[in-house]
Coordinates of C-alpha atoms (C1' of nucleotides) in Angstrom, one line a residue:
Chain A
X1 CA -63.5 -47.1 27.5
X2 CA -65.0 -43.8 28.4
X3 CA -65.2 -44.3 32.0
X4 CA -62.8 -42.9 34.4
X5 CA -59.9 -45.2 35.6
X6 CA -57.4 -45.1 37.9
X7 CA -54.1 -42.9 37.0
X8 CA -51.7 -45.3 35.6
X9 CA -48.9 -47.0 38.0
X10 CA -51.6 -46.3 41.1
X11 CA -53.9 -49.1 41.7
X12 CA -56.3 -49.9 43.7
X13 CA -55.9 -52.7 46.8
X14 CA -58.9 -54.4 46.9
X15 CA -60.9 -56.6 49.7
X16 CA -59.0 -59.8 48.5
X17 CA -55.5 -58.2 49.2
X18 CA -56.5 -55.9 51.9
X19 CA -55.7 -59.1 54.9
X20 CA -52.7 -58.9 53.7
X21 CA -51.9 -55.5 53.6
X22 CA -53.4 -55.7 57.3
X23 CA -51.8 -58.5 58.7
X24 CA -48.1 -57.3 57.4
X25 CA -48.8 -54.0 58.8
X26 CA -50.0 -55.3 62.0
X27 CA -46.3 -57.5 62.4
X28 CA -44.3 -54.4 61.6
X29 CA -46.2 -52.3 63.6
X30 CA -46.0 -54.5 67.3
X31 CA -42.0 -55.4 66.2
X32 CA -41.5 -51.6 66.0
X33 CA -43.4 -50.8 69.2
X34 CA -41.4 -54.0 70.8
X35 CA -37.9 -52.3 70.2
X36 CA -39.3 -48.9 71.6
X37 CA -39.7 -46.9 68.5
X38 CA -42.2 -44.5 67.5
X39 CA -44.4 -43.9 64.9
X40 CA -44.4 -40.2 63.1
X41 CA -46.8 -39.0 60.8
X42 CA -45.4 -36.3 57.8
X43 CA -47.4 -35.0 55.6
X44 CA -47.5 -36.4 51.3
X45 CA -46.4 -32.8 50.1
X46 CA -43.4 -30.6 50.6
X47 CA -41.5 -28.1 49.3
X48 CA -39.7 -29.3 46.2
X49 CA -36.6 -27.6 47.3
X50 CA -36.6 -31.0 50.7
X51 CA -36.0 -33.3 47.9
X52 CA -33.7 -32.0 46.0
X53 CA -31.3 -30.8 48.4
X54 CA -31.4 -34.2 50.4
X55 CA -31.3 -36.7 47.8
X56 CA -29.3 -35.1 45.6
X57 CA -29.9 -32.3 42.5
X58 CA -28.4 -34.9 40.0
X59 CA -30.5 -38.3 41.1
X60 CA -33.1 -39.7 39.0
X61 CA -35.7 -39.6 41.1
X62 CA -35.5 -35.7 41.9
X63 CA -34.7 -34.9 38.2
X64 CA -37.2 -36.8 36.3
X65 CA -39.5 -39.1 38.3
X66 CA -41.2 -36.6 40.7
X67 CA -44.5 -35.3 40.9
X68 CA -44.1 -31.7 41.1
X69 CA -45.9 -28.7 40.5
X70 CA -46.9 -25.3 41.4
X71 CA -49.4 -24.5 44.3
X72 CA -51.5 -21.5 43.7
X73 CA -49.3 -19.0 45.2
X74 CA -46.5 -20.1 43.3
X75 CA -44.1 -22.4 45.7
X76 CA -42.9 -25.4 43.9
X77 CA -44.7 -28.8 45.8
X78 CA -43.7 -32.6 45.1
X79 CA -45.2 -35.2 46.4
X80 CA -43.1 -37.5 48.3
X81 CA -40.5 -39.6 46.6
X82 CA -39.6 -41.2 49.7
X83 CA -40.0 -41.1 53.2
X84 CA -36.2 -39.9 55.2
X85 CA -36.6 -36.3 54.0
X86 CA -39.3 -35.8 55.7
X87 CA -39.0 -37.5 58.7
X88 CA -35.5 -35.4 59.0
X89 CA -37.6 -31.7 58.1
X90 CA -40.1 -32.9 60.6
X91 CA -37.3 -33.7 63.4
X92 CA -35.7 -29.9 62.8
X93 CA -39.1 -28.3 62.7
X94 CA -40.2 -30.0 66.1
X95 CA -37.0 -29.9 68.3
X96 CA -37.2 -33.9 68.4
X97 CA -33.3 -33.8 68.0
X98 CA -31.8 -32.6 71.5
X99 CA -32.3 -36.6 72.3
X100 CA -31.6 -39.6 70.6
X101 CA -35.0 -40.9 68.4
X102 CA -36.0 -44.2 67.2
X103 CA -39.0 -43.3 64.9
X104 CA -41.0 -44.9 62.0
X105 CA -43.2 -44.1 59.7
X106 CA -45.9 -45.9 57.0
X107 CA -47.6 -44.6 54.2
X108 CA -47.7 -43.8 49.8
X109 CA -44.6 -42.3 48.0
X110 CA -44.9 -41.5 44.4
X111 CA -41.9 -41.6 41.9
X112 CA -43.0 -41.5 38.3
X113 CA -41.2 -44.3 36.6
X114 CA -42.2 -47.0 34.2
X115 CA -44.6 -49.8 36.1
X116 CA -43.8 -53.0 36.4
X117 CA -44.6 -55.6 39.1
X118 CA -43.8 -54.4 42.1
X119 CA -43.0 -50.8 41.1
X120 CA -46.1 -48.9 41.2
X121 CA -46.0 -44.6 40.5
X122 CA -48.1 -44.7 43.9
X123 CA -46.3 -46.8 46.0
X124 CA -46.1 -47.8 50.2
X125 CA -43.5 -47.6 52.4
X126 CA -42.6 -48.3 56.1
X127 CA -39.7 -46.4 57.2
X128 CA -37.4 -46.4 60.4
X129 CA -35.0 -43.5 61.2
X130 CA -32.9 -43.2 63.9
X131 CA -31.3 -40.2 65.0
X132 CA -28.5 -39.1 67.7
X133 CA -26.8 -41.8 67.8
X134 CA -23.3 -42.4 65.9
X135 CA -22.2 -45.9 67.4
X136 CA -22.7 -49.0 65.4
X137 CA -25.1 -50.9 67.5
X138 CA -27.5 -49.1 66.3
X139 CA -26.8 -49.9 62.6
X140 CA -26.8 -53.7 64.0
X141 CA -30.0 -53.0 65.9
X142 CA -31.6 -51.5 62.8
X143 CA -30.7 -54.7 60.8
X144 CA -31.4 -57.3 63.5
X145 CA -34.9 -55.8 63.3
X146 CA -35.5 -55.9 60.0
X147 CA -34.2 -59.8 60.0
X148 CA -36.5 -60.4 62.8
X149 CA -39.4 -59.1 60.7
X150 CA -38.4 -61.3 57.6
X151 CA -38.5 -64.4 60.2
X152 CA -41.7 -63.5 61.5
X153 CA -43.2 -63.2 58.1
X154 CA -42.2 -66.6 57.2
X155 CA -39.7 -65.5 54.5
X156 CA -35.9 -65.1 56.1
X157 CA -34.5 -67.8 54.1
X158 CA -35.6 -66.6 51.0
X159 CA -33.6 -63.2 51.3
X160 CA -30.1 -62.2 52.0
X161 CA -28.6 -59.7 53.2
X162 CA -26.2 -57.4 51.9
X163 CA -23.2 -54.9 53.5
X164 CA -21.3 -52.5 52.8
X165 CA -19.7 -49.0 53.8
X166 CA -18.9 -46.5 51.6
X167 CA -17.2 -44.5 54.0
X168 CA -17.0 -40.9 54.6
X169 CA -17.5 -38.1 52.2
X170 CA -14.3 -37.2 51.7
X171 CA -12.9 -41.0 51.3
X172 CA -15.4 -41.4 49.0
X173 CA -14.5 -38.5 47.2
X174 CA -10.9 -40.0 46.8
X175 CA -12.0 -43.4 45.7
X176 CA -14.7 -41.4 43.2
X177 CA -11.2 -40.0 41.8
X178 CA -9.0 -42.9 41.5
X179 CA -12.1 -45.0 40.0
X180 CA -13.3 -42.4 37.3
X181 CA -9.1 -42.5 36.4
X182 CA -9.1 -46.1 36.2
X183 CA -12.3 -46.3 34.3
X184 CA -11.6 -42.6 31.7
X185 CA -8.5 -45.1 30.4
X186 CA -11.3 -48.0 29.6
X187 CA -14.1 -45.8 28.4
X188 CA -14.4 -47.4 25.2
X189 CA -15.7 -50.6 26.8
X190 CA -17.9 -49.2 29.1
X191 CA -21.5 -49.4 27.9
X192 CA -23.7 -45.9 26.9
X193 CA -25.4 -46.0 30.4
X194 CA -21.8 -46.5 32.5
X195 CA -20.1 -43.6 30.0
X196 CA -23.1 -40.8 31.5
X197 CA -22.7 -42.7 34.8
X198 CA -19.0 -41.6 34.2
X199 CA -20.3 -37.8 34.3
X200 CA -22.6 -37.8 36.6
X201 CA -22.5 -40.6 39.4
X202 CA -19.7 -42.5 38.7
X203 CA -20.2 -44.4 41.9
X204 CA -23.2 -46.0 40.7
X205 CA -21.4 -47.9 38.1
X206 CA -20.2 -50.3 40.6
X207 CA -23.6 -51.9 40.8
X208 CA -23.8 -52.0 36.8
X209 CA -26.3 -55.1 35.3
X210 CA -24.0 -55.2 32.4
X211 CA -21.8 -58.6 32.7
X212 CA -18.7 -56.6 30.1
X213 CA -19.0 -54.0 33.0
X214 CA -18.9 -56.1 36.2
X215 CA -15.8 -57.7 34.3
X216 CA -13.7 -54.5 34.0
X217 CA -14.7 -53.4 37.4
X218 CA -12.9 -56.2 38.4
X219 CA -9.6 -54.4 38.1
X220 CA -10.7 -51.6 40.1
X221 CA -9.6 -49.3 42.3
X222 CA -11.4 -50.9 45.5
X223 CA -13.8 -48.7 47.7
X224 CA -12.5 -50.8 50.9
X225 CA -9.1 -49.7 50.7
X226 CA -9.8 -45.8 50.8
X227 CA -12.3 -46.1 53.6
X228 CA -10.9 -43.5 56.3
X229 CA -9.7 -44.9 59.6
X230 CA -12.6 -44.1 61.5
X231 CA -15.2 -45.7 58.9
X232 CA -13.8 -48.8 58.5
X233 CA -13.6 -49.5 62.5
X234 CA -17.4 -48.5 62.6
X235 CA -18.0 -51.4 59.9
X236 CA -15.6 -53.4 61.3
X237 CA -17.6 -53.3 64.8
X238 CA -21.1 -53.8 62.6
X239 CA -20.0 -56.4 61.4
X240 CA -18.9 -57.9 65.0
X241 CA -22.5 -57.4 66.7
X242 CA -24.0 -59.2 63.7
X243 CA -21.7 -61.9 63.8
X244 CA -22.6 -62.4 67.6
X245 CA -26.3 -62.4 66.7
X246 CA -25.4 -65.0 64.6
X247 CA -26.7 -63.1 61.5
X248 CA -25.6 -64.1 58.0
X249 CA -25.1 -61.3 55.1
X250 CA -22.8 -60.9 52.2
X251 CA -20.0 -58.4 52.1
X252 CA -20.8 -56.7 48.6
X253 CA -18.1 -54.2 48.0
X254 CA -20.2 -52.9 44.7
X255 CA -23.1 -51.9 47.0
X256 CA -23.5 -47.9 46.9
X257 CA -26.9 -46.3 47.6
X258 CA -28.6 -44.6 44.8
X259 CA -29.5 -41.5 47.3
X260 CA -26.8 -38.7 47.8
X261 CA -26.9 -38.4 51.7
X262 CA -25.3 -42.2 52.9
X263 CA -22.3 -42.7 54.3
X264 CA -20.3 -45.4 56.0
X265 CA -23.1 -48.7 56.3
X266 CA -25.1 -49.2 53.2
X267 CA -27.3 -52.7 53.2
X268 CA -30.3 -53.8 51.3
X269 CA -32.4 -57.3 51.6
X270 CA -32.9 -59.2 48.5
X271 CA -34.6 -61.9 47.1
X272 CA -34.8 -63.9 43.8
X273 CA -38.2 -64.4 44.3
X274 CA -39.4 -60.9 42.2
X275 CA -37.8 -60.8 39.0
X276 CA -35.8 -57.4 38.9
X277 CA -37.5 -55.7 41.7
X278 CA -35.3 -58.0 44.0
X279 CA -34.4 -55.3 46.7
X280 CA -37.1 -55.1 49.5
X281 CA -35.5 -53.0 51.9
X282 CA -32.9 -51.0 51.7
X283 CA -31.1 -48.3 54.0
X284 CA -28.2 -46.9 56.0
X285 CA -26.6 -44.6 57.6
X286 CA -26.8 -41.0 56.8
X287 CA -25.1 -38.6 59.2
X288 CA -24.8 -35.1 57.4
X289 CA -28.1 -34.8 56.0
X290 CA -29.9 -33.4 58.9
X291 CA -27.4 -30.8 59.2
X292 CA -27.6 -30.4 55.4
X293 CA -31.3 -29.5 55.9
X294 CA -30.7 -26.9 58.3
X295 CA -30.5 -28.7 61.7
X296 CA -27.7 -29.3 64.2
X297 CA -25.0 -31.9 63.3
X298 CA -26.8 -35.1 64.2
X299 CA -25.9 -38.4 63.2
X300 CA -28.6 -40.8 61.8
X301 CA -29.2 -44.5 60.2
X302 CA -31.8 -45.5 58.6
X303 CA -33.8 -48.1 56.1
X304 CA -37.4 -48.4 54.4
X305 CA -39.1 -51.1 52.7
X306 CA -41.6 -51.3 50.3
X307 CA -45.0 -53.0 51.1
X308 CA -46.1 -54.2 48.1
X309 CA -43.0 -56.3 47.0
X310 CA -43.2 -57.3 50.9
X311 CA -46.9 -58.5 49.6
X312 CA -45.8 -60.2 47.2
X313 CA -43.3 -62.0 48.9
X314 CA -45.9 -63.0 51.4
X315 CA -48.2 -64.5 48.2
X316 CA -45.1 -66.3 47.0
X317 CA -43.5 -67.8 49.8
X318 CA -47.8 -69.3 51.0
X319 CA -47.8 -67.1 53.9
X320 CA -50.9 -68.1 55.9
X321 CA -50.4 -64.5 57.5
X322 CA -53.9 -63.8 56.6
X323 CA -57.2 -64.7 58.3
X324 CA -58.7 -67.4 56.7
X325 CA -62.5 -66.8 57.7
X326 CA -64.4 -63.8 57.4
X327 CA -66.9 -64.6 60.3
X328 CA -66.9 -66.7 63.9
X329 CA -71.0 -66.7 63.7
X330 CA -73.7 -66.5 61.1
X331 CA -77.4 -65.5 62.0
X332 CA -80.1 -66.4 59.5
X333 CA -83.7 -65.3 59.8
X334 CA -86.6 -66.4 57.9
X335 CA -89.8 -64.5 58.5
X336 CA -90.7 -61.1 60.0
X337 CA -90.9 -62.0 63.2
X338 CA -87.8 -64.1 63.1
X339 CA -85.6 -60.7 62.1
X340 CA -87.1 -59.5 64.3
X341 CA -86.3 -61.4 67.4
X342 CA -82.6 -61.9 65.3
X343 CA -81.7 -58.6 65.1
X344 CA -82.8 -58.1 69.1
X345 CA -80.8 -61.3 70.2
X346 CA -77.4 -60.4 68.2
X347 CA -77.2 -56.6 69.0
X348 CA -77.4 -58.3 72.8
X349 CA -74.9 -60.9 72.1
X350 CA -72.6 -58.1 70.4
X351 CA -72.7 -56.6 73.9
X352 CA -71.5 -60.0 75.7
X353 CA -68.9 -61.0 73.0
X354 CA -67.1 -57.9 71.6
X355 CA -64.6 -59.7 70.0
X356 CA -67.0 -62.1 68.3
X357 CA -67.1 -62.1 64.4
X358 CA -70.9 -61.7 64.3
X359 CA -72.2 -61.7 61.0
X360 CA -76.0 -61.0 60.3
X361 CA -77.4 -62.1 56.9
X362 CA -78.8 -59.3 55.0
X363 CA -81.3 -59.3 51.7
X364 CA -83.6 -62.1 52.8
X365 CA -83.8 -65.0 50.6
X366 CA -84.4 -69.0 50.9
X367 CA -83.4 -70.6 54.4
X368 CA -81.4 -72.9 51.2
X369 CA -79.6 -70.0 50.2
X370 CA -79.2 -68.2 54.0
X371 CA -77.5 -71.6 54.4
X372 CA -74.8 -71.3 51.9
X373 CA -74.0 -68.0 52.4
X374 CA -73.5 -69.0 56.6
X375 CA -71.3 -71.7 54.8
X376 CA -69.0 -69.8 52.6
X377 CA -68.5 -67.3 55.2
X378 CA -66.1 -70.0 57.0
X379 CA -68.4 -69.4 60.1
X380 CA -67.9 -72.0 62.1
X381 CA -71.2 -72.0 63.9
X382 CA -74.5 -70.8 62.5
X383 CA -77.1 -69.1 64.8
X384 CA -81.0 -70.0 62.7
X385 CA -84.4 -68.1 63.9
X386 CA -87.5 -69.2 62.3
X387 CA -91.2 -69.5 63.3
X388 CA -91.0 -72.7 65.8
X389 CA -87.6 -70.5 67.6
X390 CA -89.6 -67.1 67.8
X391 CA -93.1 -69.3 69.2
X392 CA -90.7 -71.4 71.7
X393 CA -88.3 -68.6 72.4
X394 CA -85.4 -70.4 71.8
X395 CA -82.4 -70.5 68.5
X396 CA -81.1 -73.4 66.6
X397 CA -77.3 -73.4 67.0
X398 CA -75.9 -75.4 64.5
X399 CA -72.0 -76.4 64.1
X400 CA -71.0 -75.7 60.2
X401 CA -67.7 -77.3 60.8
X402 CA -67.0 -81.1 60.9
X403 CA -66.8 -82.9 64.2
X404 CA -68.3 -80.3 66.5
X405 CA -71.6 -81.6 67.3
X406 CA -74.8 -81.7 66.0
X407 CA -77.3 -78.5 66.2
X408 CA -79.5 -78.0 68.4
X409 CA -82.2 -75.9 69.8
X410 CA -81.8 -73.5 73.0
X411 CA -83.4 -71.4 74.7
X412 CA -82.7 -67.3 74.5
X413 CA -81.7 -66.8 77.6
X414 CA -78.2 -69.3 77.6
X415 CA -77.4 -68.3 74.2
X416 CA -74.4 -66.8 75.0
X417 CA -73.3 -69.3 77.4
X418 CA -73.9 -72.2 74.3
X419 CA -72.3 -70.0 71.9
X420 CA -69.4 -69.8 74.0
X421 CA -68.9 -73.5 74.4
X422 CA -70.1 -74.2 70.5
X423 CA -67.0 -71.8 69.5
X424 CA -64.9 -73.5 72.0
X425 CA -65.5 -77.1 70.8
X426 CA -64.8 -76.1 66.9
X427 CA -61.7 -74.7 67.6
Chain B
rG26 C1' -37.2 -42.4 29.3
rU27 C1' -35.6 -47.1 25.8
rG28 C1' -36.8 -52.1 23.7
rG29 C1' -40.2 -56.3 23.6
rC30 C1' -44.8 -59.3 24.7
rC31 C1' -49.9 -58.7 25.6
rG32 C1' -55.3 -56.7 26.3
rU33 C1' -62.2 -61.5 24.7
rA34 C1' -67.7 -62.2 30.6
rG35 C1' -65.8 -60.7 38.1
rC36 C1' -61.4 -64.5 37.4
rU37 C1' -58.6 -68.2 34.1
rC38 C1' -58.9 -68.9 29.1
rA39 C1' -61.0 -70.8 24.1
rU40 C1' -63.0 -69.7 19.3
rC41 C1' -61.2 -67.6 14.2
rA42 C1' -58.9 -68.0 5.1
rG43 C1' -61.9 -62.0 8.7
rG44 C1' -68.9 -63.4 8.4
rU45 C1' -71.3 -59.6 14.5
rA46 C1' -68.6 -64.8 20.7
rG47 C1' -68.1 -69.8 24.1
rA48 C1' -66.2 -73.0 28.5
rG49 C1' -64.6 -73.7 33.5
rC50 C1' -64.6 -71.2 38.2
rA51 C1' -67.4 -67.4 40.8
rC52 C1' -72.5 -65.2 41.1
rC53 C1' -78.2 -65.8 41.2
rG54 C1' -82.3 -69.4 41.1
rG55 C1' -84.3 -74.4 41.2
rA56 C1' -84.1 -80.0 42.2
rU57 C1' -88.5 -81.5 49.7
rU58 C1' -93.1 -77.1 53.0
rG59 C1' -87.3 -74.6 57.6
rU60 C1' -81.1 -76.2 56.7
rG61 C1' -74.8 -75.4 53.9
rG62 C1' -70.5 -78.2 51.9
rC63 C1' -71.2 -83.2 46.8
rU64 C1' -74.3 -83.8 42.3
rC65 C1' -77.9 -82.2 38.5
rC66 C1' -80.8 -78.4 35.9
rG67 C1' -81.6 -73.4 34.7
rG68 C1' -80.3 -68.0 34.7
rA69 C1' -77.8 -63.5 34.6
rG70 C1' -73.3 -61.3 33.0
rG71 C1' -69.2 -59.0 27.2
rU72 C1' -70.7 -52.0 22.5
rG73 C1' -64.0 -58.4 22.5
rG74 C1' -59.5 -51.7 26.6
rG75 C1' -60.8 -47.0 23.5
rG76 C1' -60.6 -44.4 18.7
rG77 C1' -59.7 -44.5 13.5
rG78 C1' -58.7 -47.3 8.9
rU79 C1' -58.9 -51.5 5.2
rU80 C1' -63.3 -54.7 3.8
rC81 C1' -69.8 -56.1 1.4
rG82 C1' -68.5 -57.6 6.5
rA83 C1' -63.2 -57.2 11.9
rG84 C1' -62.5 -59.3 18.4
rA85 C1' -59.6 -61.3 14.6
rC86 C1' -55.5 -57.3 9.4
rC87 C1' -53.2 -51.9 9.7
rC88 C1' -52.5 -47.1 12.5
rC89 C1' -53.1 -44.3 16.9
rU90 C1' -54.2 -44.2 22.0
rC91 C1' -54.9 -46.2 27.0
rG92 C1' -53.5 -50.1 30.2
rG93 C1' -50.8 -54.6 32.0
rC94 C1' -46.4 -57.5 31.9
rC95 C1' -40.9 -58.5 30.9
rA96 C1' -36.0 -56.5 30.4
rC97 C1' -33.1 -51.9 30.6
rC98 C1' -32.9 -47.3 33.4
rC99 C1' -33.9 -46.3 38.4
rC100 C1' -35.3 -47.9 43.0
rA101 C1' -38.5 -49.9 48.1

RNA sequence: GUGGCCGUAGCUCAUCAGGUAGAGCACCGGAUUGUGGCUCCGGAGGUGGGGGGUUCGAGACCCCUCGGCCACCCCA
C-alpha cells in the first residue's frame, strides 16, 4: 500500500473505543479528585540524561527501547518512557516539595519494544506520586485507591494484588551479594537470559518465567531475611492498615521492580485475563530518587497503570461503563420550510435543555430513512417537522422506545415542557 | 531484539491441482403520497497489505518488505 499509515506499535483510538477511553478516564479522574490529589501536566520530551539517571543506565527501557534523538542544537531528547521522572523534575523545578504532594498525572509514553496486545510503542498512562511523606499509610492509601478503582470498574475480583519490600539500598545490596554467590555455584542450570541477568541485574532473576529457574531459586538466599530493621517495620505496618481495610493481596517475595529507583514496598495488580501482559498497575515507593535528580532528600511512593490493558479489561470483564446511546432526541425535517422552523425550534430548545443530547438530522433524505437513522441513534424520543407542523405550528413528538406512549402532535410553544415529560416517562 | 502463526470488501470469514473473487453483518436505495425497529428486493464497496519472482496464467507457490497476533525479552 502506498498510502501513509500509522507508525507501527501507535494506533489509532477510534469513535467505537473512545466511550471507553472516556468513561475510565472520567472514574479515575473524580476517585483522584475524591482523595485530594492533584492533577500535573509534564511535558512528552526531556532531556535524555532524566531517564537514564532515574531509571537506571543499565535497564532496558533506557538502553534500547527509547525514542531518542538529537534536537537541532545538539541536546540529546527522549520521549517519555514513563511518567515518575518527570513528575519528580517537575516537583524540583517548581518548589512543590517544601510540603507534602499527592499528584497525578495522564497521558502517552513511548518505549520501543515488540507490539503485542496490550503493549503498544505509543502507549497511555495514569500516574499517582506522592511526595513528603515517609510513613506507611500512605503506601496503604495509594493501594486502597487503586483497589477502590478496580471495584468501581467492575473488575476487583478478577485481579490480585501483589506485595513485597525490597528493602533499603544497602540491604538490598547485601542480599544482591549472597544471591549472585548462591546462584555463580549453579550457573550451569540457569538459563542464557538468567546467566546476563547474573551480570547485570541479578535481582531481576527472582521474577524469572523459566519453571528450571523458579525451581533453583527455591534454595535461595531470601530477600525477607536481609531487609534492614527499619524496612521491614514499615512493611510490617503496610501490611497492618491493609489488613484493617480488609484488603486481600499475596506476599510475593520474588516481586522486584524492573526500575532502579524502588525501595522498601513494591506491589503490582494482576490479572489472568490478558495473556502475558497480566500486570496493570504497578508501583512503589521510591525515596532517593528525588534527591538523585537534584532535589532535597524527599521521600516518595508511587504507582501507574496503563490504560489500554485497563480497556481491555473493561471489554473482557462486559463493563457497561460506556454510554449506550448516542442521543436523548432526534429531529427530522422534511421540506424547506420544515428545516427551517427545525433548526429555529432546536437551537431554542438547546438553550432550555443544556444537558439534552439533541441530535439534528443532517443530509436530507426520505422521512423512511430520517426514521431509521432517529432509530439507530438509541434516541429515545424523536422530535418530526413537516408541512401540516410548520402550517399548524406545532411538532410531532413521538416515543421511539417501547411503552412510552404514542406520538403525538403539540404545539411550539410547550415543546419543551412535553419533551421534558416524554424523556421522563421513557426513562 | 529472538522464535512462531497470520494478512481476501468497514467488520467476521469463505472460495482455490494456480485460470483475474463470494457470503453474512454494516452501509445506501426501494417495497404506501409524511413515520423507525421485523421481512423482502435491489445497489454501492476489494489494484486479495506492498514489491519482486516462478508460470501461458497467482489472492492462492517462492523471496523480500510492511503490519497484526502469540510466546520470550521487557514492562503499565
Amino acid at each position: 500500500m502506498s498510502s501513509i499509515r500509522a507508525i507501527r506499535g501507535m494506533t489509532d483510538i477510534l469513535p467505537g473505543d473512545t466511550p471507553w477511553w472516556q468513561a475510565l478516564e472520567a472514574q479515575i479522574g473524580s476517585l483522584l479528585d475524591s482523595y485530594g490529589y492533584h492533577e500535573i501536566r509534564m511535558p512528552v520530551v526531556e532531556q535524555t540524561a532524566l531517564f537514564s539517571r532515574s531509571i537506571g543506565e543499565v535497564t532496558d527501557i533506557v538502553e534500547k527501547e527509547m525514542y531518542t534523538f538529537e534536537d537541532r542544537n545538539g541536546d540529546s531528547l527522549s520521549l517519555r518512557p514513563e511518567g515518575t521522572a518527570g513528575c519528580v523534575r517537575a516537583a524540583i523545578q517548581n518548589g512543590l516539595l517544601n510540603t507534602p504532594q499527592k499528584l497525578w498525572y495522564a497521558g502517552p509514553m513511548f518505549r520501543h519494544e515488540r507490539p503485542q496486545k496490550g503493549r503498544q510503542r505509543q502507549f497511555h498512562q495514569v500516574g499517582v506520586e506522592t511526595f513528603g511523606i515517609a510513613t506507611p499509610d500512605i503506601d496503604a492509601e495509594l493501594i486502597l485507591l487503586s483497589a477502590r478503582l478496580w471495584q468501581r470498574l467492575g473488575f476487583l475480583d478478577e485481579v490480585e494484588l501483589q506485595l513485597n519490600s525490597i528493602g533499603s539500598s544497602e540491604s538490598r545490596a547485601a542480599y544482591r551479594d549472597a544471591l549472585v554467590a548462591y546462584l555463580g555455584q549453579h550457573r550451569d542450570a540457569l538459563d542464557e537470559d538468567s546467566q546476563r541477568r547474573l551480570e547485570t541485574n541479578p535481582l531481576r532473576i527472582l521474577d524469572s518465567k523459566n519453571p528450571d529457574t523458579q525451581a533453583l531459586l527455591d534454595g535461595a538466599p531470601s530477600l525477607a531475611d536481609f531487609l534492614d530493621e527499619d524496612s521491614a517495620a514499615h512493611f510490617a505496618r503496610l501490611r497492618e492498615l491493609l489488613d484493617a481495610a480488609g484488603l486481600s493481596y499475596t506476599i510475593n517475595p520474588r516481586l522486584v521492580r524492573g526500575l532502579d529507583y524502588y525501595n522498601r514496598t513494591v506491589f503490582e495488580w494482576v490479572t489472568t485475563r490478558l495473556g502475558a501482559q497480566g500486570t496493570i498497575c504497578a508501583g512503589g515507593r521510591y525515596d532517593g530518587l528525588v534527591a538523585q535528580l537534584g532535589g532535597k532528600d524527599t521521600p516518595a511512593v508511587g504507582f501507574a497503570m496503563g490504560l489500554e490493558r485497563l480497556v481491555l479489561l473493561l471489554a473482557e470483564t462486559g463493563s457497561n461503563l460506556a454510554r449506550p446511546a448516542d442521543a436523548d432526541v432526534y429531529a427530522i425535517a422534511v421540506g424547506d420550510a420544515a428545516q427551517v422552523q427545525a433548526v429555529k425550534s432546536v437551537e431554542s430548545l438547546r438553550d432550555e435543555m443544556q444537558n439534552c443530547r439533541l441530535l439534528v438530522h443532517n443530509g436530507g433524505g426520505s422521512f423512511k430513512s430520517q426514521m431509521k437513522k432517529a432509530d439507530k441513534s438509541g434516541a429515545a424520543v424523536a422530535l418530526i417537522w413537516g408541512e401540516d407542523e410548520v402550517a399548524g405550528q406545532t411538532v410531532t413528538l413521538k416515543p421511539l422506545r417501547q411503552s412510552a406512549g404514542e406520538q403525538r402532535q403539540v404545539p411550539l410553544a410547550e415543546l419543551a415542557g412535553a419533551l421534558h415529560a416524554a424523556l421522563a416517562e421513557s426513562n
